mmCIF file of C-alpha atoms in Angstrom:
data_model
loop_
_atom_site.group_PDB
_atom_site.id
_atom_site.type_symbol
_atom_site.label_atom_id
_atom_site.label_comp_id
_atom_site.label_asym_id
_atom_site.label_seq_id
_atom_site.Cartn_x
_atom_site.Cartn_y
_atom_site.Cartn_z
ATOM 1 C CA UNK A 283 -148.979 80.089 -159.432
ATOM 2 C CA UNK A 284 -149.242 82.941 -156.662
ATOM 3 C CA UNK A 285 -147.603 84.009 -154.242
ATOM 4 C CA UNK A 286 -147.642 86.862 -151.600
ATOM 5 C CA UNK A 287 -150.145 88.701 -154.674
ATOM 6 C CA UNK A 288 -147.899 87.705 -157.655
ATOM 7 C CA UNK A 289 -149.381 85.252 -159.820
ATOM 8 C CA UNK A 290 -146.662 84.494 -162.536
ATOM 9 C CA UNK A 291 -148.974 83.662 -165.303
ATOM 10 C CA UNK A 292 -149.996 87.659 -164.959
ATOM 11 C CA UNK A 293 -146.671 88.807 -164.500
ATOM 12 C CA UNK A 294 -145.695 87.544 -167.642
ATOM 13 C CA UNK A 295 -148.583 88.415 -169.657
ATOM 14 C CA UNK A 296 -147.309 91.807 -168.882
ATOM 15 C CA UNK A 297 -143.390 91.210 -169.447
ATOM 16 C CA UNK A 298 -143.891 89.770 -172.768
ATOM 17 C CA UNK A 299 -146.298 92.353 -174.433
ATOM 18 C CA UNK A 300 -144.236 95.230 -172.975
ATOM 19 C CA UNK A 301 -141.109 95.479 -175.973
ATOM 20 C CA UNK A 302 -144.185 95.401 -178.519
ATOM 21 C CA UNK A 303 -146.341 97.765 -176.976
ATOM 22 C CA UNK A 304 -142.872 100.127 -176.484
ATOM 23 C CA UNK A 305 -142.109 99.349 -180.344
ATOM 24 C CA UNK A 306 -145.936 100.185 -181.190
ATOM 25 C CA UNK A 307 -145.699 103.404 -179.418
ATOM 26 C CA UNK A 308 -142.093 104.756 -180.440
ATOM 27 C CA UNK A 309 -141.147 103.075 -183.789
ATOM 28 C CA UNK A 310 -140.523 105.441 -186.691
ATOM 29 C CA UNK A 311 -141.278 108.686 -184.547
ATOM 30 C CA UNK A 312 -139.986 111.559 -185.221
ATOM 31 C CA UNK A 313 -137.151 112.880 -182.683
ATOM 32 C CA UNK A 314 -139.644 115.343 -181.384
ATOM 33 C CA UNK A 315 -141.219 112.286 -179.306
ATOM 34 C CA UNK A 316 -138.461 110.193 -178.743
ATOM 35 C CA UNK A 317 -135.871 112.920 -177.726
ATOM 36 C CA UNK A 318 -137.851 114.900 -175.215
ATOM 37 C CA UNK A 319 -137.102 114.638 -171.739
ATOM 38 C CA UNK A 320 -138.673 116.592 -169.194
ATOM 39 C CA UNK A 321 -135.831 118.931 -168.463
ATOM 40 C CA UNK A 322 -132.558 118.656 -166.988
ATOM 41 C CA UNK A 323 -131.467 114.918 -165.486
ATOM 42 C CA UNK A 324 -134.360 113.484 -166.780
ATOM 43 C CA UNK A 325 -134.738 111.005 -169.619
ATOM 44 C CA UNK A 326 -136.198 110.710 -172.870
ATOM 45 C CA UNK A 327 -138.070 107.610 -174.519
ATOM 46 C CA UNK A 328 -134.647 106.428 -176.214
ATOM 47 C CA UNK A 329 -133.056 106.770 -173.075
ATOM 48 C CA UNK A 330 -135.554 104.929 -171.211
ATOM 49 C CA UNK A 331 -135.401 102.043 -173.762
ATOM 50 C CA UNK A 332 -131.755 101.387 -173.376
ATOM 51 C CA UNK A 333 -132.388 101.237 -169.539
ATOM 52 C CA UNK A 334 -134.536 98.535 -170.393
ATOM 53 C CA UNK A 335 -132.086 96.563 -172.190
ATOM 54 C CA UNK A 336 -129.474 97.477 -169.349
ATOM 55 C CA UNK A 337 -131.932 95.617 -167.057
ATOM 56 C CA UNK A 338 -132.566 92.869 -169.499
ATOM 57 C CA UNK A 339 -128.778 91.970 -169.726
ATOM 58 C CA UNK A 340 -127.261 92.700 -166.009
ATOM 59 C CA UNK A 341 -130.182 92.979 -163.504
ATOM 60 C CA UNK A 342 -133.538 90.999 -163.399
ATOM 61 C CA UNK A 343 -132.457 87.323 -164.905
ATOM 62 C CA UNK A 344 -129.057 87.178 -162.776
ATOM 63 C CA UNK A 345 -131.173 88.233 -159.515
ATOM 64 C CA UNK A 346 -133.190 85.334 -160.252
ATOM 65 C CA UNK A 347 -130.459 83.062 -160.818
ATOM 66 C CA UNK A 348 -128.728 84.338 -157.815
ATOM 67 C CA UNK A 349 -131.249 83.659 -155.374
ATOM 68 C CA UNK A 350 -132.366 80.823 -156.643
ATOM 69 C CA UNK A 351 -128.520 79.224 -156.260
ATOM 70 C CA UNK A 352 -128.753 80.745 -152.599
ATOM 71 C CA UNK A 353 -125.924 82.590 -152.938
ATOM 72 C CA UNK A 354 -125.173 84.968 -150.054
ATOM 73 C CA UNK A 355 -123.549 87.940 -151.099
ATOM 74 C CA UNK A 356 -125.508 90.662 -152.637
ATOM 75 C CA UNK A 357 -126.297 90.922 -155.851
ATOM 76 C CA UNK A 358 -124.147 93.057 -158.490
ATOM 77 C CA UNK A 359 -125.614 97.025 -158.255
ATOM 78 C CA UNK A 360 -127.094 97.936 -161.334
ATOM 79 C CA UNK A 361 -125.738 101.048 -163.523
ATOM 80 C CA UNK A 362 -129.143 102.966 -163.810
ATOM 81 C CA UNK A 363 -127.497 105.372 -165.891
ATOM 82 C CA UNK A 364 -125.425 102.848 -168.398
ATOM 83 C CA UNK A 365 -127.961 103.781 -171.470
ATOM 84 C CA UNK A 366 -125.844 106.789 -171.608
ATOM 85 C CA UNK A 367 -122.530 105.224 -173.083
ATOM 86 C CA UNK A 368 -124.305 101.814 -173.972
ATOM 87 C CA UNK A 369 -127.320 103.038 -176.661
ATOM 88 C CA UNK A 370 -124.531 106.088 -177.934
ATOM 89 C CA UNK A 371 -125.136 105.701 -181.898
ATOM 90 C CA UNK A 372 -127.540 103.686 -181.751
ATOM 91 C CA UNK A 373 -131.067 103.858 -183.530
ATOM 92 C CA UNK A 374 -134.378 103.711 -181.850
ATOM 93 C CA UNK A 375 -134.847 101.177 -183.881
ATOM 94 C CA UNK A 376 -132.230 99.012 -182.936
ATOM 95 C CA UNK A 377 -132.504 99.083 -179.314
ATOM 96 C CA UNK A 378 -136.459 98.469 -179.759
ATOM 97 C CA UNK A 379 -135.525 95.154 -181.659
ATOM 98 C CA UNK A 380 -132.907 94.542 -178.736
ATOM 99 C CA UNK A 381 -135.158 95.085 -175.859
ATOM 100 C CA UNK A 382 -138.232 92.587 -177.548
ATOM 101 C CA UNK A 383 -134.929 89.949 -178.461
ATOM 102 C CA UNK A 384 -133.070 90.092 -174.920
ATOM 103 C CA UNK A 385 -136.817 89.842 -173.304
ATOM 104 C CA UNK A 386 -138.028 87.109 -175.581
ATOM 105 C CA UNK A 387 -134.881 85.145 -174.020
ATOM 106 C CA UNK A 388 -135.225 85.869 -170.753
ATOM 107 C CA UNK A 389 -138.933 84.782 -170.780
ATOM 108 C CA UNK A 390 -138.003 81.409 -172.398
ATOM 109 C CA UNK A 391 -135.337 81.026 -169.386
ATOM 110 C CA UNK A 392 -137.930 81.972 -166.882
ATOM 111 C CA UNK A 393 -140.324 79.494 -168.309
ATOM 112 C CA UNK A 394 -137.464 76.766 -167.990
ATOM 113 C CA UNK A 395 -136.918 77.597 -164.220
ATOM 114 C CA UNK A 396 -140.690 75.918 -163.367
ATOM 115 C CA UNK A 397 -140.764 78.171 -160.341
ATOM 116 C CA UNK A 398 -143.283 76.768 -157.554
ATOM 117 C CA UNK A 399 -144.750 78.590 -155.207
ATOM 118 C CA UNK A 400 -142.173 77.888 -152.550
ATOM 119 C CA UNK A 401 -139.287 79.123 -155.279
ATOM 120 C CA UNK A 402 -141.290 83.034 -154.787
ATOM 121 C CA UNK A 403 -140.533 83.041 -151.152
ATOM 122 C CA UNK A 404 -136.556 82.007 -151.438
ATOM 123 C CA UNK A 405 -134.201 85.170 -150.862
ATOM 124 C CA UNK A 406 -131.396 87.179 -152.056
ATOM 125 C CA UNK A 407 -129.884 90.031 -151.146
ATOM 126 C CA UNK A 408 -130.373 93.736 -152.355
ATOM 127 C CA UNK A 409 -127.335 95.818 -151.954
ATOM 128 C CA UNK A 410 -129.064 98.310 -150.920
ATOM 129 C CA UNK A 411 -132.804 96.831 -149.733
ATOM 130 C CA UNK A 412 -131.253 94.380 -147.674
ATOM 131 C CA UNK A 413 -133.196 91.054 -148.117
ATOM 132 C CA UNK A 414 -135.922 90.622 -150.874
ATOM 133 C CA UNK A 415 -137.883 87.558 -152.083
ATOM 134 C CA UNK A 416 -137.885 86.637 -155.358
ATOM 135 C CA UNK A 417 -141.872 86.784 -155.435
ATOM 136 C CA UNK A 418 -140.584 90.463 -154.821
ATOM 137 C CA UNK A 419 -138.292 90.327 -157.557
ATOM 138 C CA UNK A 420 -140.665 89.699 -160.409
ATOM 139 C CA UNK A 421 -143.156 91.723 -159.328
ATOM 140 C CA UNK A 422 -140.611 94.258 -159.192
ATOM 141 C CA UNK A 423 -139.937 93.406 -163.032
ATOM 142 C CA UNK A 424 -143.384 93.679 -163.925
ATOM 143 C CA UNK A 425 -144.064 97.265 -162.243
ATOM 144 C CA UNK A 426 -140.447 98.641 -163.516
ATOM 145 C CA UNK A 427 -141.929 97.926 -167.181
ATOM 146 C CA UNK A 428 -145.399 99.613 -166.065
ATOM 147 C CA UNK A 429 -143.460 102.711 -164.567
ATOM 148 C CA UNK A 430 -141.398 103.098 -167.808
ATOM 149 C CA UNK A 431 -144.374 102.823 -169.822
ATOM 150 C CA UNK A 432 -146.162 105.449 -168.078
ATOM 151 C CA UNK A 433 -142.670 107.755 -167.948
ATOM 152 C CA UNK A 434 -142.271 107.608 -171.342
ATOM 153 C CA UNK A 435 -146.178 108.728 -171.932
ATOM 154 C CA UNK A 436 -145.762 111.256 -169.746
ATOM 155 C CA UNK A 437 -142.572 112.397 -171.492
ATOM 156 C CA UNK A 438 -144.028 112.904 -174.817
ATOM 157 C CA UNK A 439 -147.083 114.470 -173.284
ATOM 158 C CA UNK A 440 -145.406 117.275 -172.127
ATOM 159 C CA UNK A 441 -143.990 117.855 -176.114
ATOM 160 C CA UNK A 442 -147.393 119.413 -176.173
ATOM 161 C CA UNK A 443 -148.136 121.013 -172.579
ATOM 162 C CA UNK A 444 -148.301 124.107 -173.436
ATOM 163 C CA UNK A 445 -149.826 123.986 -177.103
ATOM 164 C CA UNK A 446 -153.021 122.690 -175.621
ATOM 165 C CA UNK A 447 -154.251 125.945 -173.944
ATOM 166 C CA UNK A 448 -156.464 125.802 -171.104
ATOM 167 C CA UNK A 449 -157.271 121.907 -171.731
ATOM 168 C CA UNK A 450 -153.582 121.547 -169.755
ATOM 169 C CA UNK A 451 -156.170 122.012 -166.419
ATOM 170 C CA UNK A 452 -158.249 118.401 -167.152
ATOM 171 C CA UNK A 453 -154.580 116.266 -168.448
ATOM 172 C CA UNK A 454 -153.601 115.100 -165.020
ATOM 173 C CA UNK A 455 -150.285 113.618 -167.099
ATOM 174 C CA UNK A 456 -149.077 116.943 -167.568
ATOM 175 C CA UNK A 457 -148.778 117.819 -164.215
ATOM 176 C CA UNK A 458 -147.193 114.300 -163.295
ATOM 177 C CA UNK A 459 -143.195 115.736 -162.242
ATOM 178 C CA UNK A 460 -143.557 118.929 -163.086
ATOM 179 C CA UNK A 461 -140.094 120.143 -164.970
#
C-alpha cells in the first residue's frame, strides 16, 4: 500500500527492526556510551530510549486511533521531555526490553487496522501543525526512529572526538550539532 510516498509495508520493515537494532547497539555498554550527551540540554542514549517508549505509550498509536475515529479536537501534546521522571531508576536494560515490547504491540494493532490507501489520506489535528494526514503520521513514525538512531550515533561518537586526532577532519558525525 502507498500513499503520498509512504508505502506501509516499508514503513514497518523499519518500525519493527528499530528496538533490536537500538538493543544491538546499546545493550550491556558501559555508561561511558550510554550516558553521554552532547553537552548541556541535550540527551544521552538512555534518555533517548525512554523518549521512545514515551512515544510508544501516549503519541503515535492514539494519533492513529484518533484520526481514524474522525475526531475533531486535536490530539493530546506529547511530553518530549517525560523520559526524565518516567525512565528515573531504571536500567538500560529495562527500558530496551520495554521499547521492543510496547512496539511489538503497537505493530500487531497497526496490522489489525488493515489501513487502505484511502485510510493514509484521512486527517487529524496537530496541536501545533494544524492538520496532518495520517499517511503523514506514519511516516512521521518511521523518520522519528531514523532521527533517534542517528542522534544516538552521533552521541556516542563524540565520547571519542577529540581522542581521534586529526582523523576528527574526515568524521562528518562529529561535527553534526556541534556542543
Amino acid at each position: 500500500m502507498k500513499h503520498d510516498g509512504l508505502n506501509l509495508d516499508d514503513a514497518v520493515a523499519i518500525l519493527e527492526r528499530t528496538p533490536a537494532s537500538l538493543s544491538a547497539l546499546l545493550g550491556g555498554l558501559p555508561e561511558t556510551w550510554v550516558g553521554a550527551t552532547e553537552g548541556d540540554g541535550t540527551w544521552s542514549p538512555y534518555d533517548v530510549i525512554g523518549h521512545l517508549i514515551r512515544g510508544e505509550r501516549t503519541d503515535w498509536m492514539p494519533r492513529v486511533r484518533c484520526i481514524l475515529a474522525g475526531e475533531a479536537r486535536p490530539f493530546e501534546p506529547f511530553d518530549r521531555t517525560a523520559q526524565f521522571t518516567e525512565s528515573r531508576g531504571k536500567s538500560l536494560g529495562e527500558l530496551l526490553a520495554t521499547v521492543a515490547e510496547l512496539r511489538r504491540g503497537n505493530l500487531v494493532a497497526l496490522s489489525g487496522m488493515n489501513l487502505t490507501d484511502e485510510d493514509f489520506g484521512r486527517r487529524g489535528l496537530h496541536p501545533e501543525l494544524g492538520e496532518v494526514t495520517l499517511g503523514q503520521l506514519l511516516a512521521t513514525w518511521v523518520v522519528h526512529d531514523l532521527d533517534h538512531v542517528a542522534q544516538i550515533a552521533r552521541t556516542m561518537a563524540k565520547v571519542y572526538a577529540e581522542a581521534t586526532g586529526p582523523w576528527n577532519v574526515y568524521l562528518s558525525i562529529l561535527r553534526d550539532r556541534q556542543r
